XYZ file of C-alpha atoms in Angstrom:
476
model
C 0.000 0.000 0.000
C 1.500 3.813 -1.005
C 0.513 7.031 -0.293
C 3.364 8.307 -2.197
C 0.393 10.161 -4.315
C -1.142 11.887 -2.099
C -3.949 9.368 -2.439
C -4.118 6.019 -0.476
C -3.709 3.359 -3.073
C -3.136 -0.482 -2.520
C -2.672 -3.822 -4.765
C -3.389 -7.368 -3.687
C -2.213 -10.416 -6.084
C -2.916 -14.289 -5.484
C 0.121 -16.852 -4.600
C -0.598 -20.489 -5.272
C 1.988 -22.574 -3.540
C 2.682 -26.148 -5.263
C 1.357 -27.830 -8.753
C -2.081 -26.916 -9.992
C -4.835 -29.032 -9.744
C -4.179 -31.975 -11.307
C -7.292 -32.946 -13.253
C -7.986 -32.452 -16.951
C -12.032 -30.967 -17.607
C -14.408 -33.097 -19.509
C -14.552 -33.476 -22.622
C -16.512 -35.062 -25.590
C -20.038 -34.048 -24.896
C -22.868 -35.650 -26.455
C -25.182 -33.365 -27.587
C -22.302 -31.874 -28.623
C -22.032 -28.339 -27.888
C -24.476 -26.166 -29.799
C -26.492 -28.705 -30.976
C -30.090 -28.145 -32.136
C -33.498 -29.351 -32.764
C -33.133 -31.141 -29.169
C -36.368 -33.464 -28.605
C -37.988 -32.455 -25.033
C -37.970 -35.953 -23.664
C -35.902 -39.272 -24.391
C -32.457 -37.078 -23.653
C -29.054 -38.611 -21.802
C -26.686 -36.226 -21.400
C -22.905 -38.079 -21.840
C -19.132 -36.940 -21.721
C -15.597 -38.074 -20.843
C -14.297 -37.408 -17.668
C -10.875 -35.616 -17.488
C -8.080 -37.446 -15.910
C -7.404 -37.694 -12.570
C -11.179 -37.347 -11.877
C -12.456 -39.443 -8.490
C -15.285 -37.412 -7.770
C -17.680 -34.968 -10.194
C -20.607 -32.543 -10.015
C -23.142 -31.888 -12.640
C -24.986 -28.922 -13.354
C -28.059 -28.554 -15.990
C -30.577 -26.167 -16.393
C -31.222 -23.433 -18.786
C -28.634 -21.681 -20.066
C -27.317 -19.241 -17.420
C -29.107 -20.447 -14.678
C -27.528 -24.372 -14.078
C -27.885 -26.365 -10.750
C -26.917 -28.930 -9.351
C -28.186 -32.595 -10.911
C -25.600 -34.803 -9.639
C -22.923 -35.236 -6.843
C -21.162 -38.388 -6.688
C -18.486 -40.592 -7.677
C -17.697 -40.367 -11.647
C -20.254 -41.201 -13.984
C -20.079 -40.674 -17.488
C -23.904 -39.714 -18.499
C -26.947 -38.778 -16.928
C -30.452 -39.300 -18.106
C -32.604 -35.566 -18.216
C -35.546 -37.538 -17.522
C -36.095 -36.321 -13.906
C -35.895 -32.571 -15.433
C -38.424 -33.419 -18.513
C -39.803 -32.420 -20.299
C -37.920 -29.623 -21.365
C -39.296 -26.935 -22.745
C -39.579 -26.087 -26.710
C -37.167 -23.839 -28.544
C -34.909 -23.252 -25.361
C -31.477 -23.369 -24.579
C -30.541 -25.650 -22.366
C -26.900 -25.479 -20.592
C -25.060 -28.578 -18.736
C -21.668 -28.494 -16.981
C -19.430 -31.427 -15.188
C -17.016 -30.136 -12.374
C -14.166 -32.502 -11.531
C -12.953 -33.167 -8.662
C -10.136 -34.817 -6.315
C -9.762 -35.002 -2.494
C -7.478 -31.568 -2.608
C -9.225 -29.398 -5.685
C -11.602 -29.052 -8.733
C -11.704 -28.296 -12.265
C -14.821 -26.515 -13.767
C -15.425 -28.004 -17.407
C -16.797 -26.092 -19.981
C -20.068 -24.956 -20.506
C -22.053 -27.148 -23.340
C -25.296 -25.835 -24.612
C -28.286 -27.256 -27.284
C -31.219 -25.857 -28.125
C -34.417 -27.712 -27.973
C -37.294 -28.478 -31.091
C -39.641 -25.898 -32.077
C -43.044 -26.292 -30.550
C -44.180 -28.618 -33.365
C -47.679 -27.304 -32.341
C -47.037 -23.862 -33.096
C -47.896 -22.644 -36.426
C -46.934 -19.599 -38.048
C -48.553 -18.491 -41.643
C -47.650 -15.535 -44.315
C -51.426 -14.585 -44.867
C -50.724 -11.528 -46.973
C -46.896 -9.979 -48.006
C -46.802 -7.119 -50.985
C -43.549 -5.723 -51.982
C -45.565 -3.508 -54.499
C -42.652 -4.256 -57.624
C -45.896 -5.241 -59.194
C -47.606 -2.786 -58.817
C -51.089 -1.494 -57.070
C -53.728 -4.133 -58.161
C -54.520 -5.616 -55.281
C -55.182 -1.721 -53.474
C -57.991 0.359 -54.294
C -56.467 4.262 -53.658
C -59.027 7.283 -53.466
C -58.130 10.804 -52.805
C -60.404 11.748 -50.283
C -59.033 15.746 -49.887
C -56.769 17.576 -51.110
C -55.401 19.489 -54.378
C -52.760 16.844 -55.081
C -51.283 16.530 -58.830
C -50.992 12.277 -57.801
C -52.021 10.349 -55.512
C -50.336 6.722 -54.027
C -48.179 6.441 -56.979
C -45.558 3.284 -57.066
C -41.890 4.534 -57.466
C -38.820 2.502 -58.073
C -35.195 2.801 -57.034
C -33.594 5.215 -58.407
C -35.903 7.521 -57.165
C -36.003 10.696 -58.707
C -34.807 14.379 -57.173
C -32.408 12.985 -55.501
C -34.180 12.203 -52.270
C -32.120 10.424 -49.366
C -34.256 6.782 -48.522
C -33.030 3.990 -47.298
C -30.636 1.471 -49.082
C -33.541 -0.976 -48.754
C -36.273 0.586 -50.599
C -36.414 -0.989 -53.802
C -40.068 -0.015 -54.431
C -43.061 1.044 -52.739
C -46.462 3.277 -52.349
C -45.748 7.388 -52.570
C -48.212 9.762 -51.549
C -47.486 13.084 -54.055
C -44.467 14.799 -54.634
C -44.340 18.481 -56.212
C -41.756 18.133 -58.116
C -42.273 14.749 -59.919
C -45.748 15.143 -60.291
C -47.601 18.529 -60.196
C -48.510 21.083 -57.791
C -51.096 21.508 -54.704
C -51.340 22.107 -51.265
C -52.747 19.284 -49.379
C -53.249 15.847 -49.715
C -55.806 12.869 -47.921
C -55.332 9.731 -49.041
C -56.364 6.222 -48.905
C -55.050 2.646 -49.730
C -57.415 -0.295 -48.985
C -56.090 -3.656 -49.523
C -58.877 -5.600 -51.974
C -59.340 -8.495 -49.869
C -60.474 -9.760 -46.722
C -58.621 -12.372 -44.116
C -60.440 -15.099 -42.307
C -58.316 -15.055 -38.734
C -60.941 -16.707 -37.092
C -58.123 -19.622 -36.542
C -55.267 -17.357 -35.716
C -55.746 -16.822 -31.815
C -52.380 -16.916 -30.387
C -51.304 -13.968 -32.426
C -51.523 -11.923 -35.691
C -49.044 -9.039 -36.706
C -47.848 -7.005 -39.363
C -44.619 -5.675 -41.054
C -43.450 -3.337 -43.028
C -40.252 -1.377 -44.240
C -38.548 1.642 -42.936
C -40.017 4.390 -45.461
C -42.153 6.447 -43.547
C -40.500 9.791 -44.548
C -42.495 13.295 -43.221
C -40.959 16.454 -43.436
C -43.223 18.435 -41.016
C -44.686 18.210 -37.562
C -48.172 17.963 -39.210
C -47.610 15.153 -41.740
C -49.709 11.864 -40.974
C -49.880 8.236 -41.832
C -51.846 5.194 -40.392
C -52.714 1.850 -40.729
C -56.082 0.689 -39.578
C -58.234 -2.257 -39.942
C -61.875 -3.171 -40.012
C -63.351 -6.537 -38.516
C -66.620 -5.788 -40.356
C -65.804 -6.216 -44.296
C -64.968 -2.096 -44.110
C -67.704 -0.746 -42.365
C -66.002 0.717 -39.525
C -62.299 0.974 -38.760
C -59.742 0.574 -36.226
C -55.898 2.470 -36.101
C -53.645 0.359 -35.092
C -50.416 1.996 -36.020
C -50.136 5.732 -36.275
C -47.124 8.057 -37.247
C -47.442 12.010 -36.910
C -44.429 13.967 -37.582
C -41.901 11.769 -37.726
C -38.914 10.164 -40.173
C -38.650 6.456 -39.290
C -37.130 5.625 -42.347
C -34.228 3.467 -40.719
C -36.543 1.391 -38.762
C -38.737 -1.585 -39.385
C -42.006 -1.468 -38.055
C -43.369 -4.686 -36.296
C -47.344 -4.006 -34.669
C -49.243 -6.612 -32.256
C -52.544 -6.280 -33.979
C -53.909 -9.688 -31.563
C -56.096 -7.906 -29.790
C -58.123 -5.984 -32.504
C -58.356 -8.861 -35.249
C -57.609 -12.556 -32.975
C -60.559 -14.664 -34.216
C -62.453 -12.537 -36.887
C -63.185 -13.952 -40.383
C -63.896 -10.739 -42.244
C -60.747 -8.288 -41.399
C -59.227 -6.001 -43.666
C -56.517 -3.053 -44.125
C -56.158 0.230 -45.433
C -53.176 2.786 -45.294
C -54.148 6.606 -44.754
C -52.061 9.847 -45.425
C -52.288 13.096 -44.634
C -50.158 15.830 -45.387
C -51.345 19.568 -44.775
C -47.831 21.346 -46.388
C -46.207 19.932 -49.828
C -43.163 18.265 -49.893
C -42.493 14.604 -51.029
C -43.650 11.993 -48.842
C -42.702 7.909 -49.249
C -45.294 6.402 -47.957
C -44.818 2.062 -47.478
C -43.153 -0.977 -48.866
C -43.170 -4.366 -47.800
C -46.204 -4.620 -45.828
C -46.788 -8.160 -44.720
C -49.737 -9.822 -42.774
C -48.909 -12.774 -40.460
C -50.956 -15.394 -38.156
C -49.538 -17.658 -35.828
C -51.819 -20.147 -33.598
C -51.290 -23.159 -31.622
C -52.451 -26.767 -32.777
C -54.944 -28.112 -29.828
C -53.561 -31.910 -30.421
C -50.230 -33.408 -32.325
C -51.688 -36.590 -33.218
C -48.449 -38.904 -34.020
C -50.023 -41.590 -35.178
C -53.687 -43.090 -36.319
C -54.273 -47.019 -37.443
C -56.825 -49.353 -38.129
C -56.220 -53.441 -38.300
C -58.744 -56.133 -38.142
C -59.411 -58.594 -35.282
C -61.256 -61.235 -34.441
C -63.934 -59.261 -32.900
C -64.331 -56.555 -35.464
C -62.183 -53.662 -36.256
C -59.383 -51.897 -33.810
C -58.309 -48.198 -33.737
C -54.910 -47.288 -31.950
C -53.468 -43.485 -32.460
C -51.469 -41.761 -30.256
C -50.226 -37.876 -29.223
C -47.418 -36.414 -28.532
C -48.958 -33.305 -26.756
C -52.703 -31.881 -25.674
C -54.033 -28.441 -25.766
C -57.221 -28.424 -23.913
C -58.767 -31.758 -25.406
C -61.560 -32.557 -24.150
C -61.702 -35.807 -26.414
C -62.141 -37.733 -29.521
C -65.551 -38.745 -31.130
C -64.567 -41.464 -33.592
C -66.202 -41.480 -36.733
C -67.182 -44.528 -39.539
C -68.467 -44.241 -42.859
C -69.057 -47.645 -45.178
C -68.517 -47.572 -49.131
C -71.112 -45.044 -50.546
C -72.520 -44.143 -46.636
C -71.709 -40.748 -44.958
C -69.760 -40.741 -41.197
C -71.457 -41.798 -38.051
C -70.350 -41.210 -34.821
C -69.486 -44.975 -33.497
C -67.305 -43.989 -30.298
C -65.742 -41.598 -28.146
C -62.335 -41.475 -26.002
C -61.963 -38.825 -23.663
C -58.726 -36.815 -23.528
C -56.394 -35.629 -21.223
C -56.795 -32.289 -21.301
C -53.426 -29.905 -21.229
C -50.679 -32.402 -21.534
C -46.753 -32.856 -22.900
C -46.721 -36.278 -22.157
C -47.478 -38.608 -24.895
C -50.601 -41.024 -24.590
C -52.573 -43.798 -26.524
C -55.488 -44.530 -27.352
C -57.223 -47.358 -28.726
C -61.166 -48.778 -29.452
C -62.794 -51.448 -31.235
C -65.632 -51.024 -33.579
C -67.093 -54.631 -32.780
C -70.083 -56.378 -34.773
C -69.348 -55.311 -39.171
C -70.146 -57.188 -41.885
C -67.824 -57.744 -44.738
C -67.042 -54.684 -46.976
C -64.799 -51.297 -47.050
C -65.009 -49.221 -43.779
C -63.324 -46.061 -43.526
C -62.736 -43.907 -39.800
C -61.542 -40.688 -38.492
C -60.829 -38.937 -35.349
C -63.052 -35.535 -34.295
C -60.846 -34.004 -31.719
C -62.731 -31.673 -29.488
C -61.439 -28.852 -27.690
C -63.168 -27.496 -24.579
C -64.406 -24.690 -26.076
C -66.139 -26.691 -28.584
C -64.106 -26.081 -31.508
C -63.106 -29.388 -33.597
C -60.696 -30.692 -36.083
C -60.852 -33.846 -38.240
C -57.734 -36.317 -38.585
C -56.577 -38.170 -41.709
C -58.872 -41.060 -42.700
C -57.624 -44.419 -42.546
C -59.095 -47.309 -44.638
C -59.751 -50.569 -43.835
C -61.268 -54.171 -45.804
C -63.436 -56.656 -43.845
C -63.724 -59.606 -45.732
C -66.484 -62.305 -45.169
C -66.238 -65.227 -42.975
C -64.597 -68.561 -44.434
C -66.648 -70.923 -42.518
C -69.177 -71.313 -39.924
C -68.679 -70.833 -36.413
C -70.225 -70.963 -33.020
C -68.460 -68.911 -30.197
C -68.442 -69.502 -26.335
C -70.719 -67.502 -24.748
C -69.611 -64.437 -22.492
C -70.018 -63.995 -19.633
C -70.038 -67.734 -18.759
C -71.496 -68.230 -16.105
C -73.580 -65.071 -16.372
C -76.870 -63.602 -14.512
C -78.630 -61.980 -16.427
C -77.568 -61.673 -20.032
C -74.917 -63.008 -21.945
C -73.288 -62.604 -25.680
C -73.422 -65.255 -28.340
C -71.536 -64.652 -31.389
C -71.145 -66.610 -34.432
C -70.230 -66.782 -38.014
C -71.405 -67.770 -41.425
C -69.777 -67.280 -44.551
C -72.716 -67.222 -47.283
C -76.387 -66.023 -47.082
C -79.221 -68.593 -46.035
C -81.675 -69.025 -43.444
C -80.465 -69.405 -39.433
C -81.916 -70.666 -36.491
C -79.833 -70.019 -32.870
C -81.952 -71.249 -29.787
C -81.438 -71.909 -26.391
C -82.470 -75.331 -24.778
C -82.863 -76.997 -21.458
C -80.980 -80.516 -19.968
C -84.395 -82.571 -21.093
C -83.557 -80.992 -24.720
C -86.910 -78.602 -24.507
C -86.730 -75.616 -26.257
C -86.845 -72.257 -23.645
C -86.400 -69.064 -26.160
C -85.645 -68.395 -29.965
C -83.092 -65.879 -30.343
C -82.461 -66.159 -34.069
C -85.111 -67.829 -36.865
C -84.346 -65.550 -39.855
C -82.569 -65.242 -43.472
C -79.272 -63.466 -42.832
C -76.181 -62.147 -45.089
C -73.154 -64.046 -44.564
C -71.586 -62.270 -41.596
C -70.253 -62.133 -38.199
C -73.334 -62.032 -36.273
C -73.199 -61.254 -32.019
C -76.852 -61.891 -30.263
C -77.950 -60.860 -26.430
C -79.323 -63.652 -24.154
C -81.577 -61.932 -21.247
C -82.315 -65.164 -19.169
C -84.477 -63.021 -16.270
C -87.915 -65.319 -16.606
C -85.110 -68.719 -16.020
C -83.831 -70.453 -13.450
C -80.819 -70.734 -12.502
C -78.688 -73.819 -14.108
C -77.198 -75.747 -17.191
C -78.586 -74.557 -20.833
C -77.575 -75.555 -24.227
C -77.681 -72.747 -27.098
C -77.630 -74.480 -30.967
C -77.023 -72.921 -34.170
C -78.572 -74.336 -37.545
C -77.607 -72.902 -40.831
C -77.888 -74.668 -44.386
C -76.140 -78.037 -43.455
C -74.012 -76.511 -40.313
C -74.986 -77.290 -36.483
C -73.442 -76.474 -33.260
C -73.863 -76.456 -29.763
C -72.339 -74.793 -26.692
C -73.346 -75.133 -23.113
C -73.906 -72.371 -20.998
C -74.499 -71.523 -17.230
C -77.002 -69.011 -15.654
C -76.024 -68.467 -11.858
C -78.490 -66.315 -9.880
């Protein structure tokens, strides 16, 4: 410490005494460092320890806030299971310490970025760079003693006036000297279409380019929309007296248009003095929502008692559940099923249901996914061929024993006439369930056995030169 300077200054320097620590960091990470498109589940983080290493920390977490996972002898990987799902479009950092009974060695810190929300869905509804001109825009002057009005200039632009480097076209409002003389100008550009957003509720924005140029404190310019087909309108971006033309304008229109079908845009002016004014290029419309359900897979197979269904998602957004859906060849869909959902959910699930009791032909199915709210989507259709029984058959009953009813099922593989009754032990006949002409089919039946008693019973099919018999048991 000196005071040599009048002022009381002082230095301080570390001493380490002896060899430095003698462990090498870890090395050979796997993700490797930086990588991306990181699932949010199924992840083991691995590495190499350094030499030397007897003991070792790990850290995880997101990047720039890690903690401790892990604090142990060496291991050499570490499932993230305990810490997953992680999170979509993140980036996650991880971080092994090495250590010996005297010191430790921080490694480095590895980073990877996880998969975009595959559920989030972002759309380019509308984008006009105006190089082709002003078709799709109906202009009016509504004021003013202009000599032109919303005119579409290219670069070079004429009388030298500074814009920016990226203006290679675009909407002007009136210029003196390139087009004729007056004193004040109102105008309006309305965009000749309307936008269904009824399906973009997370968020809807729009762009456009830095060429907003005014050249007084009065000078004007606005963007506004109408949820009414034009009726009434809305600003949603307003500029007075300013030059933004080095900036890029970005506006949050959610609020005012989330969830309408009939929304569209117009661009106002106003300029009291004279003077050139660039008005827009680049304006761009865009929707982004969220799917309610990722449905990963959807499948259809036959089995021995009909038809089963099996699909499975990887996430949930407020499902309430699935109404499954048949139509046969030349029919329209009919609701057959329904499997509730799980609600709000990252973890992936299965489901499954069998569509029991067809007849040979060509079935197709799909999923109605339901959202709380009510609104629906439909899944791919999947299509399936039942083909008709290749002999006769009589099934066990089931329940066996039963009390009351049981099912009977049974087969036969051409049309003709069928008898299935039920008998007692002296052979007497107690109830005709089937004495018909059928198709050739799988067939199931419903035995109510309330009015008998309880015991032994024999049930017998006859059809053309087939016969069977089973023995069931009513228990009551």
């Amino acid at each position: 410490m000196s005071e040599q300077t009048g002022n009381a200054q002082g230095w301080m320097a570390k001493v380490e005494f002896g060899p430095p620590c003698p462990i090498d960091p870890a090395s050979n990470p796997g993700p490797a460092n930086g990588a991306i498109d990181i699932p949010i589940t199924g992840n083991t983080a691995t590495w190499t320890n350094g030499a030397g290493t007897n003991q070792i920390e790990v850290w995880f977490g997101e990047a720039g806030n890690l903690v401790q996972v892990y604090n142990g002898s060496p291991i050499s990987s570490f499932s993230l299971a305990p810490v997953e799902p992680l999170d979509y479009s993140t980036t996650y950092g991880w971080q092994i310490v090495g250590k010996n009974d005297t010191c430790d060695v921080n490694g480095p810190v590895w980073t990877f970025t996880t998969i975009p929300d595959p559920n989030l869905v972002i759309d380019t509804l509308f984008c006009e760079p105006f190089e082709s001109g002003l078709s799709g825009w109906t202009v009016t002057n509504d004021g003013g003693t202009s000599g032109c009005v919303w005119q579409i200039r290219f670069s070079p632009f004429p009388n030298s006036y500074t814009l920016p480097v990226t203006s290679t076209g675009g909407i002007m409002t009136a210029d003196v000297d390139d087009c004729g003389s007056g004193s004040t100008l109102l105008s309006t550009a309305t965009l000749n279409q309307s936008f269904d957003l009824s399906l973009y509720t997370s968020m809807v924005w729009i762009e456009f380019d830095n060429d907003w140029n005014t050249l007084d404190a009065q000078d004007e310019a606005h963007v506004e929309v109408s949820i009414d087909g034009g009726t009434s309108w809305t600003g949603v971006w307003d500029n007075i007296g300013a030059d933004i033309r080095n900036s890029h304008e970005v506006v949050d229109i959610t609020t005012t248009v989330s969830g309408q079908s009939n929304v569209m845009f117009r661009l106002r002016s106003v300029q009291p003095g004279w003077d050139w004014w660039w008005v827009l290029d680049n304006f761009c419309i865009y929707g982004m929502y969220i799917v309610p359900v990722e449905l990963t897979s959807f499948t259809a197979q036959v089995i021995k008692d009909g038809v089963e269904l099996t699909w499975s998602t990887a996430t949930e957004t407020n499902n309430q559940g699935f109404e499954i859906e048949r139509m046969s060849a030349g029919g329209s869909f009919e609701q057959v099923g329904y499997a509730a959902g799980f609600g709000t959910t990252t973890e992936p699930k299965a489901y499954s249901f069998i569509d029991s009791d067809l007849k040979g032909g060509s079935y197709t199915y799909r999923l109605k996914q339901i959202d709380f709210n009510g609104t629906f989507t439909y899944s791919d259709e999947v299509n399936i061929d039942i083909t008709l029984p290749l002999e006769y058959a009589l099934e066990q009953n089931y329940p066996n024993p039963f009390n009351p009813s049981t099912t009977i099922k049974y087969s036969i593989p051409e049309d003709g006439f069928v008898k299935l009754a039920v008998y007692n032990m002296l052979g007497e006949e107690v109830t005709t369930l089937i004495n018909s002409q059928q198709k050739a089919g799988r067939y199931e039946v419903n035995f109510n056995a309330t009015g008998l008693s309880s015991g032994v019973y024999v049930y017998r099919i006859e059809a053309a030169n087939y016969t069977a018999s089973k023995k069931l048991m009513l228990m009551k």
